[in-house]
Amino acid sequence: MVIKEVNLETVCGVTSKLPENTLPEVAFAGKSNVGKSSLINALMNRKSLARTSAQPGKTQTINFYNINDAMYLVDLPGYGYAKVAESEKAKWGKMIENYLHTSKQLRRVFLLIDIRHDPSANDKLMYDWIIHQGFDPIIVATKLDKLKRSQVQKCIKAVKEGLKVKPGTVIVPFSAVTKQGREEIWQIMDEAVGYEE
């Protein structure tokens, strides 16, 4: 998709009602500091559309980005950040669960995992949960530029094994620095929403 226009259209906090969107949605989930904002900015060719932060747990809302009036990219709150109170975490969890469970327009869920580390218990939980909601998540293995080329396959294998992914699960290695993986992610998004140039 050639991006002509992007707007942050709706921001949903814990108490907000989710919008009744009529356009198809693709959602991005991932733990705090996995590089979700950087990925969204890279996809949109924007520097600071999604605010990146050195302080994890920054995205505490569900953000709906309207792209070309053709689809929504939905940024879910980061999970699993230790310095946030349990009550807050529970609220975000409920929020994400509610969205995955009730969105009528959700076509695809992307789950971001840091390629350098084995998936955490929270990652595994999130993966299982997305499957449980009836979606086969696309795994985006972020921070690819931090690895030597010789390490990539081994790390992808560790991600697969750590999450115990279903056979045939798509894993896209991605770097916000080099933009490797960007086209592949767009292709999946375009197919998911039925968009043709």
mmCIF file of C-alpha atoms in Angstrom, residues 35-154:
data_model
loop_
_atom_site.group_PDB
_atom_site.id
_atom_site.type_symbol
_atom_site.label_atom_id
_atom_site.label_comp_id
_atom_site.label_asym_id
_atom_site.label_seq_id
_atom_site.Cartn_x
_atom_site.Cartn_y
_atom_site.Cartn_z
ATOM 1 C CA GLY A 35 10.179 -2.033 19.259
ATOM 2 C CA LYS A 36 6.480 -1.739 18.445
ATOM 3 C CA SER A 37 6.487 2.039 17.991
ATOM 4 C CA SER A 38 9.636 1.811 15.853
ATOM 5 C CA LEU A 39 7.990 -0.840 13.681
ATOM 6 C CA ILE A 40 4.837 1.246 13.230
ATOM 7 C CA ASN A 41 6.900 4.305 12.315
ATOM 8 C CA ALA A 42 8.896 2.231 9.815
ATOM 9 C CA LEU A 43 5.728 0.830 8.245
ATOM 10 C CA MET A 44 4.301 4.335 7.908
ATOM 11 C CA ASN A 45 7.544 5.926 6.712
ATOM 12 C CA ARG A 46 7.154 8.437 9.521
ATOM 13 C CA LYS A 47 9.736 9.400 12.095
ATOM 14 C CA SER A 48 7.536 9.893 15.113
ATOM 15 C CA LEU A 49 3.966 8.915 14.386
ATOM 16 C CA ALA A 50 4.039 6.398 17.232
ATOM 17 C CA ARG A 51 6.024 7.795 20.122
ATOM 18 C CA THR A 52 9.090 5.732 20.824
ATOM 19 C CA SER A 53 10.440 5.863 24.325
ATOM 20 C CA ALA A 54 13.365 4.592 26.339
ATOM 21 C CA GLN A 55 10.902 4.186 29.168
ATOM 22 C CA PRO A 56 8.965 0.938 28.683
ATOM 23 C CA GLY A 57 5.231 0.775 29.224
ATOM 24 C CA LYS A 58 4.647 4.064 27.435
ATOM 25 C CA THR A 59 1.739 2.934 25.270
ATOM 26 C CA GLN A 60 -1.092 2.502 27.756
ATOM 27 C CA THR A 61 -3.914 2.940 25.298
ATOM 28 C CA ILE A 62 -5.161 1.182 22.196
ATOM 29 C CA ASN A 63 -4.317 3.467 19.296
ATOM 30 C CA PHE A 64 -6.166 3.253 15.977
ATOM 31 C CA TYR A 65 -4.242 4.639 12.989
ATOM 32 C CA ASN A 66 -6.381 5.232 9.909
ATOM 33 C CA ILE A 67 -4.346 4.553 6.759
ATOM 34 C CA ASN A 68 -5.651 6.020 3.482
ATOM 35 C CA ASP A 69 -9.218 5.448 4.684
ATOM 36 C CA ALA A 70 -8.590 1.838 3.635
ATOM 37 C CA MET A 71 -7.651 0.131 6.909
ATOM 38 C CA TYR A 72 -6.700 0.598 10.550
ATOM 39 C CA LEU A 73 -3.416 -0.290 12.125
ATOM 40 C CA VAL A 74 -4.152 -0.969 15.785
ATOM 41 C CA ASP A 75 -1.367 -0.498 18.320
ATOM 42 C CA LEU A 76 -2.055 -2.484 21.501
ATOM 43 C CA PRO A 77 -0.486 -1.561 24.864
ATOM 44 C CA GLY A 78 2.855 -3.197 25.631
ATOM 45 C CA TYR A 79 2.632 -5.971 28.194
ATOM 46 C CA GLY A 80 4.862 -7.487 30.819
ATOM 47 C CA TYR A 81 6.649 -4.406 32.121
ATOM 48 C CA ALA A 82 7.866 -5.058 35.643
ATOM 49 C CA LYS A 83 7.687 -1.536 37.081
ATOM 50 C CA VAL A 84 3.957 -1.190 36.541
ATOM 51 C CA ALA A 85 1.564 -2.019 39.371
ATOM 52 C CA GLU A 86 -0.219 -5.370 39.068
ATOM 53 C CA SER A 87 -3.585 -3.604 39.068
ATOM 54 C CA GLU A 88 -2.490 -1.538 36.039
ATOM 55 C CA LYS A 89 -1.221 -4.632 34.239
ATOM 56 C CA ALA A 90 -4.517 -6.384 34.868
ATOM 57 C CA LYS A 91 -6.377 -3.409 33.367
ATOM 58 C CA TRP A 92 -4.243 -3.413 30.225
ATOM 59 C CA GLY A 93 -4.668 -7.171 29.934
ATOM 60 C CA LYS A 94 -8.431 -6.777 30.114
ATOM 61 C CA MET A 95 -8.275 -4.022 27.533
ATOM 62 C CA ILE A 96 -6.285 -6.135 25.063
ATOM 63 C CA GLU A 97 -8.472 -9.164 25.698
ATOM 64 C CA ASN A 98 -11.627 -7.134 25.204
ATOM 65 C CA TYR A 99 -10.307 -5.777 21.898
ATOM 66 C CA LEU A 100 -9.202 -9.165 20.519
ATOM 67 C CA HIS A 101 -12.461 -10.671 21.637
ATOM 68 C CA THR A 102 -14.903 -8.038 20.407
ATOM 69 C CA SER A 103 -13.436 -6.347 17.309
ATOM 70 C CA LYS A 104 -15.558 -7.270 14.319
ATOM 71 C CA GLN A 105 -13.033 -5.896 11.844
ATOM 72 C CA LEU A 106 -9.826 -7.514 13.092
ATOM 73 C CA ARG A 107 -8.213 -9.470 10.248
ATOM 74 C CA ARG A 108 -4.673 -10.173 11.467
ATOM 75 C CA VAL A 109 -2.639 -10.042 14.658
ATOM 76 C CA PHE A 110 1.113 -9.492 14.611
ATOM 77 C CA LEU A 111 3.067 -10.503 17.697
ATOM 78 C CA LEU A 112 6.462 -8.849 18.148
ATOM 79 C CA ILE A 113 9.270 -10.796 19.789
ATOM 80 C CA ASP A 114 12.833 -9.544 20.369
ATOM 81 C CA ILE A 115 14.918 -11.852 18.164
ATOM 82 C CA ARG A 116 17.922 -11.641 20.515
ATOM 83 C CA HIS A 117 16.227 -13.292 23.468
ATOM 84 C CA ASP A 118 14.239 -16.444 24.064
ATOM 85 C CA PRO A 119 10.526 -15.611 24.351
ATOM 86 C CA SER A 120 9.470 -14.741 27.901
ATOM 87 C CA ALA A 121 6.634 -16.346 29.845
ATOM 88 C CA ASN A 122 4.541 -13.266 28.973
ATOM 89 C CA ASP A 123 5.298 -13.724 25.263
ATOM 90 C CA LYS A 124 4.220 -17.354 25.429
ATOM 91 C CA LEU A 125 1.071 -16.372 27.301
ATOM 92 C CA MET A 126 0.235 -13.708 24.718
ATOM 93 C CA TYR A 127 0.861 -16.111 21.832
ATOM 94 C CA ASP A 128 -1.406 -18.783 23.345
ATOM 95 C CA TRP A 129 -4.024 -16.178 24.105
ATOM 96 C CA ILE A 130 -4.108 -14.842 20.532
ATOM 97 C CA ILE A 131 -4.481 -18.437 19.273
ATOM 98 C CA HIS A 132 -7.238 -18.981 21.848
ATOM 99 C CA GLN A 133 -9.103 -15.944 20.415
ATOM 100 C CA GLY A 134 -9.081 -17.672 17.024
ATOM 101 C CA PHE A 135 -6.184 -15.897 15.309
ATOM 102 C CA ASP A 136 -2.938 -17.295 13.929
ATOM 103 C CA PRO A 137 -0.481 -14.562 14.805
ATOM 104 C CA ILE A 138 2.287 -13.508 12.462
ATOM 105 C CA ILE A 139 5.496 -13.366 14.492
ATOM 106 C CA VAL A 140 7.676 -10.310 13.861
ATOM 107 C CA ALA A 141 11.184 -10.927 15.188
ATOM 108 C CA THR A 142 12.404 -7.394 15.937
ATOM 109 C CA LYS A 143 15.881 -5.851 16.401
ATOM 110 C CA LEU A 144 17.363 -7.940 13.598
ATOM 111 C CA ASP A 145 20.142 -5.386 13.040
ATOM 112 C CA LYS A 146 21.545 -6.233 16.486
ATOM 113 C CA LEU A 147 22.495 -9.746 15.311
ATOM 114 C CA LYS A 148 25.304 -11.037 13.115
ATOM 115 C CA ARG A 149 23.962 -12.725 9.999
ATOM 116 C CA SER A 150 25.340 -16.046 11.176
ATOM 117 C CA GLN A 151 23.131 -15.893 14.302
ATOM 118 C CA VAL A 152 19.800 -15.206 12.618
ATOM 119 C CA GLN A 153 18.626 -18.761 11.862
ATOM 120 C CA LYS A 154 19.570 -19.994 15.320
#
